[in-house]
């Protein structure tokens, strides 16, 4: 009988612990509110994982690590399984077995990292069901470290929730960032968030626009707050939300009229002419 | 406080980061990392995501400059960045004709995102191999209504000049739209 339930009642960490201790073989499927994920295990060790927010096909992994471009990826025939394709690439000397194994392991770990962000949704463990045509982590990944990391994340998540309890507030760039901005390096995800920062967009809208979980957005916003890059606009000062149809956050713009736009442009011209 | 933004785009190593750094009042926040690809080894480090600069005009108005990533694999960022921009600047390394085709492609892509005024900055005019703005106009097939401006990305006056010309172009476009 399949093991099933809701993550509300039994967390990812607890599930992994169970699979690890019982040395289970099979596939865990999770259907969260915002995303779905699957992870497969052989005798309690992780061999495969995929989520709808990260391409776990071989072509997707090759693009991600920069081995091929997205355009080249599109030209690869889709009628071969990942295993067949991997064999061809290794035989042709385009990829070493070590590189392949490392890439797959990293991808599986990335997916499981994302799974920890799922706190709600239905799960189901199908015993002895394994994705035979997909690439497995070689050697299988021991769950000890992953569970420990997950527990640490859970604590981090709780702490972040205390730091940023309300995702309905908005952000703005701080007026005095220069002292703290030196040597700040931002990831692509952080830049995605930066491009939506505007007192008209709530943190939740920014997360939705970038398909980020609550944990991911809290982490990024917290780092930016700490770096002095942004500050929270208190709800009392909020203008009307600027969401556009579809729940997407509005981009930083807004001219109520052409006159207003003209005035802004003229102001900028005067400024640069000084 | 009102915030407006302009986007600075162009091919890899064209001088976008330097351009923003020259005019920004804050240290430009950029994510640079070592280059691994042979094709991109022309520069020791490249912009992974984008650059971000700020110019405070007064208490009520702040201009943000967003630089786009130079490499094609980050082009998913372009559309996000282009949303709500006042205008954009395409920076071209005038001394590297091998990048002109790419510059043209980037220009066409951005024009597809929004009908926003833009100018071309013919950068590295201090380089002995630099093509003149007029030659660059022909090479890039830029129509005469669009300004192709001489630029040296670390020369503040020239950078200001490029921004001013873009602002004038925005006003001219508004006048034309108003007349139409």
JSON list of C-alpha atoms in Angstrom, two decimals, chain A residues 68-148:
[
{"chain": "A", "resi": 68, "resn": "UNK", "atom": "CA", "xyz": [25.69, 23.31, -24.80]},
{"chain": "A", "resi": 69, "resn": "UNK", "atom": "CA", "xyz": [23.63, 26.39, -25.65]},
{"chain": "A", "resi": 70, "resn": "UNK", "atom": "CA", "xyz": [19.82, 26.38, -25.47]},
{"chain": "A", "resi": 71, "resn": "UNK", "atom": "CA", "xyz": [19.73, 26.52, -29.27]},
{"chain": "A", "resi": 72, "resn": "UNK", "atom": "CA", "xyz": [21.94, 23.45, -29.55]},
{"chain": "A", "resi": 73, "resn": "UNK", "atom": "CA", "xyz": [19.73, 21.76, -26.97]},
{"chain": "A", "resi": 74, "resn": "UNK", "atom": "CA", "xyz": [16.68, 22.29, -29.15]},
{"chain": "A", "resi": 75, "resn": "UNK", "atom": "CA", "xyz": [18.39, 20.47, -32.02]},
{"chain": "A", "resi": 76, "resn": "UNK", "atom": "CA", "xyz": [19.02, 17.28, -30.06]},
{"chain": "A", "resi": 77, "resn": "UNK", "atom": "CA", "xyz": [16.51, 14.58, -31.10]},
{"chain": "A", "resi": 78, "resn": "UNK", "atom": "CA", "xyz": [13.89, 13.95, -28.45]},
{"chain": "A", "resi": 79, "resn": "UNK", "atom": "CA", "xyz": [13.31, 10.31, -29.36]},
{"chain": "A", "resi": 80, "resn": "UNK", "atom": "CA", "xyz": [16.26, 9.04, -27.30]},
{"chain": "A", "resi": 81, "resn": "UNK", "atom": "CA", "xyz": [16.13, 8.36, -23.58]},
{"chain": "A", "resi": 82, "resn": "UNK", "atom": "CA", "xyz": [18.50, 10.26, -21.33]},
{"chain": "A", "resi": 83, "resn": "UNK", "atom": "CA", "xyz": [20.46, 7.09, -20.75]},
{"chain": "A", "resi": 84, "resn": "UNK", "atom": "CA", "xyz": [20.91, 6.42, -24.47]},
{"chain": "A", "resi": 85, "resn": "UNK", "atom": "CA", "xyz": [21.88, 10.02, -25.09]},
{"chain": "A", "resi": 86, "resn": "UNK", "atom": "CA", "xyz": [24.37, 10.00, -22.22]},
{"chain": "A", "resi": 87, "resn": "UNK", "atom": "CA", "xyz": [25.98, 6.81, -23.58]},
{"chain": "A", "resi": 88, "resn": "UNK", "atom": "CA", "xyz": [26.32, 8.40, -27.01]},
{"chain": "A", "resi": 89, "resn": "UNK", "atom": "CA", "xyz": [27.89, 11.55, -25.60]},
{"chain": "A", "resi": 90, "resn": "UNK", "atom": "CA", "xyz": [30.35, 9.61, -23.45]},
{"chain": "A", "resi": 91, "resn": "UNK", "atom": "CA", "xyz": [31.27, 7.27, -26.32]},
{"chain": "A", "resi": 92, "resn": "UNK", "atom": "CA", "xyz": [31.80, 10.25, -28.62]},
{"chain": "A", "resi": 93, "resn": "UNK", "atom": "CA", "xyz": [34.12, 11.78, -26.03]},
{"chain": "A", "resi": 94, "resn": "UNK", "atom": "CA", "xyz": [31.94, 14.89, -25.66]},
{"chain": "A", "resi": 95, "resn": "UNK", "atom": "CA", "xyz": [31.41, 14.21, -21.99]},
{"chain": "A", "resi": 96, "resn": "UNK", "atom": "CA", "xyz": [33.42, 12.14, -19.53]},
{"chain": "A", "resi": 97, "resn": "UNK", "atom": "CA", "xyz": [31.70, 9.65, -17.23]},
{"chain": "A", "resi": 98, "resn": "UNK", "atom": "CA", "xyz": [32.99, 11.64, -14.24]},
{"chain": "A", "resi": 99, "resn": "UNK", "atom": "CA", "xyz": [31.50, 14.88, -15.59]},
{"chain": "A", "resi": 100, "resn": "UNK", "atom": "CA", "xyz": [28.23, 13.13, -16.28]},
{"chain": "A", "resi": 101, "resn": "UNK", "atom": "CA", "xyz": [28.00, 11.62, -12.80]},
{"chain": "A", "resi": 102, "resn": "UNK", "atom": "CA", "xyz": [28.88, 14.91, -11.14]},
{"chain": "A", "resi": 103, "resn": "UNK", "atom": "CA", "xyz": [26.31, 16.78, -13.20]},
{"chain": "A", "resi": 104, "resn": "UNK", "atom": "CA", "xyz": [23.54, 14.31, -12.39]},
{"chain": "A", "resi": 105, "resn": "UNK", "atom": "CA", "xyz": [24.38, 14.26, -8.68]},
{"chain": "A", "resi": 106, "resn": "UNK", "atom": "CA", "xyz": [24.41, 18.05, -8.51]},
{"chain": "A", "resi": 107, "resn": "UNK", "atom": "CA", "xyz": [21.11, 18.24, -10.30]},
{"chain": "A", "resi": 108, "resn": "UNK", "atom": "CA", "xyz": [19.48, 15.69, -8.01]},
{"chain": "A", "resi": 109, "resn": "UNK", "atom": "CA", "xyz": [20.75, 17.59, -4.97]},
{"chain": "A", "resi": 110, "resn": "UNK", "atom": "CA", "xyz": [19.45, 20.88, -6.43]},
{"chain": "A", "resi": 111, "resn": "UNK", "atom": "CA", "xyz": [16.01, 19.37, -6.87]},
{"chain": "A", "resi": 112, "resn": "UNK", "atom": "CA", "xyz": [15.91, 17.98, -3.35]},
{"chain": "A", "resi": 113, "resn": "UNK", "atom": "CA", "xyz": [17.02, 21.39, -2.05]},
{"chain": "A", "resi": 114, "resn": "UNK", "atom": "CA", "xyz": [13.96, 22.84, -3.73]},
{"chain": "A", "resi": 115, "resn": "UNK", "atom": "CA", "xyz": [11.76, 20.12, -2.30]},
{"chain": "A", "resi": 116, "resn": "UNK", "atom": "CA", "xyz": [12.53, 21.37, 1.18]},
{"chain": "A", "resi": 117, "resn": "UNK", "atom": "CA", "xyz": [10.76, 24.59, 0.26]},
{"chain": "A", "resi": 118, "resn": "UNK", "atom": "CA", "xyz": [7.51, 22.64, -0.19]},
{"chain": "A", "resi": 119, "resn": "UNK", "atom": "CA", "xyz": [5.56, 22.86, 3.00]},
{"chain": "A", "resi": 120, "resn": "UNK", "atom": "CA", "xyz": [2.12, 22.08, 1.69]},
{"chain": "A", "resi": 121, "resn": "UNK", "atom": "CA", "xyz": [0.76, 19.53, -0.77]},
{"chain": "A", "resi": 122, "resn": "UNK", "atom": "CA", "xyz": [-0.03, 15.88, -1.16]},
{"chain": "A", "resi": 123, "resn": "UNK", "atom": "CA", "xyz": [2.65, 13.21, -1.18]},
{"chain": "A", "resi": 124, "resn": "UNK", "atom": "CA", "xyz": [2.59, 9.59, -2.19]},
{"chain": "A", "resi": 125, "resn": "UNK", "atom": "CA", "xyz": [5.33, 6.99, -2.09]},
{"chain": "A", "resi": 126, "resn": "UNK", "atom": "CA", "xyz": [5.10, 4.29, -4.75]},
{"chain": "A", "resi": 127, "resn": "UNK", "atom": "CA", "xyz": [7.19, 1.30, -3.70]},
{"chain": "A", "resi": 128, "resn": "UNK", "atom": "CA", "xyz": [9.47, -0.30, -6.27]},
{"chain": "A", "resi": 129, "resn": "UNK", "atom": "CA", "xyz": [8.63, 2.26, -8.96]},
{"chain": "A", "resi": 130, "resn": "UNK", "atom": "CA", "xyz": [11.83, 3.70, -10.44]},
{"chain": "A", "resi": 131, "resn": "UNK", "atom": "CA", "xyz": [12.42, 5.85, -13.54]},
{"chain": "A", "resi": 132, "resn": "UNK", "atom": "CA", "xyz": [14.37, 3.29, -15.55]},
{"chain": "A", "resi": 133, "resn": "UNK", "atom": "CA", "xyz": [14.92, 5.53, -18.57]},
{"chain": "A", "resi": 134, "resn": "UNK", "atom": "CA", "xyz": [16.34, 8.47, -16.61]},
{"chain": "A", "resi": 135, "resn": "UNK", "atom": "CA", "xyz": [19.88, 9.08, -15.41]},
{"chain": "A", "resi": 136, "resn": "UNK", "atom": "CA", "xyz": [20.49, 8.06, -11.84]},
{"chain": "A", "resi": 137, "resn": "UNK", "atom": "CA", "xyz": [22.93, 9.53, -9.39]},
{"chain": "A", "resi": 138, "resn": "UNK", "atom": "CA", "xyz": [26.01, 7.33, -9.36]},
{"chain": "A", "resi": 139, "resn": "UNK", "atom": "CA", "xyz": [26.84, 6.38, -6.70]},
{"chain": "A", "resi": 140, "resn": "UNK", "atom": "CA", "xyz": [23.44, 6.85, -5.00]},
{"chain": "A", "resi": 141, "resn": "UNK", "atom": "CA", "xyz": [23.34, 9.77, -2.59]},
{"chain": "A", "resi": 142, "resn": "UNK", "atom": "CA", "xyz": [23.22, 9.03, 1.10]},
{"chain": "A", "resi": 143, "resn": "UNK", "atom": "CA", "xyz": [20.32, 10.81, 2.79]},
{"chain": "A", "resi": 144, "resn": "UNK", "atom": "CA", "xyz": [22.16, 11.49, 6.07]},
{"chain": "A", "resi": 145, "resn": "UNK", "atom": "CA", "xyz": [23.69, 14.77, 4.90]},
{"chain": "A", "resi": 146, "resn": "UNK", "atom": "CA", "xyz": [20.58, 15.82, 3.05]},
{"chain": "A", "resi": 147, "resn": "UNK", "atom": "CA", "xyz": [18.39, 15.33, 6.10]},
{"chain": "A", "resi": 148, "resn": "UNK", "atom": "CA", "xyz": [20.80, 17.31, 8.26]}
]
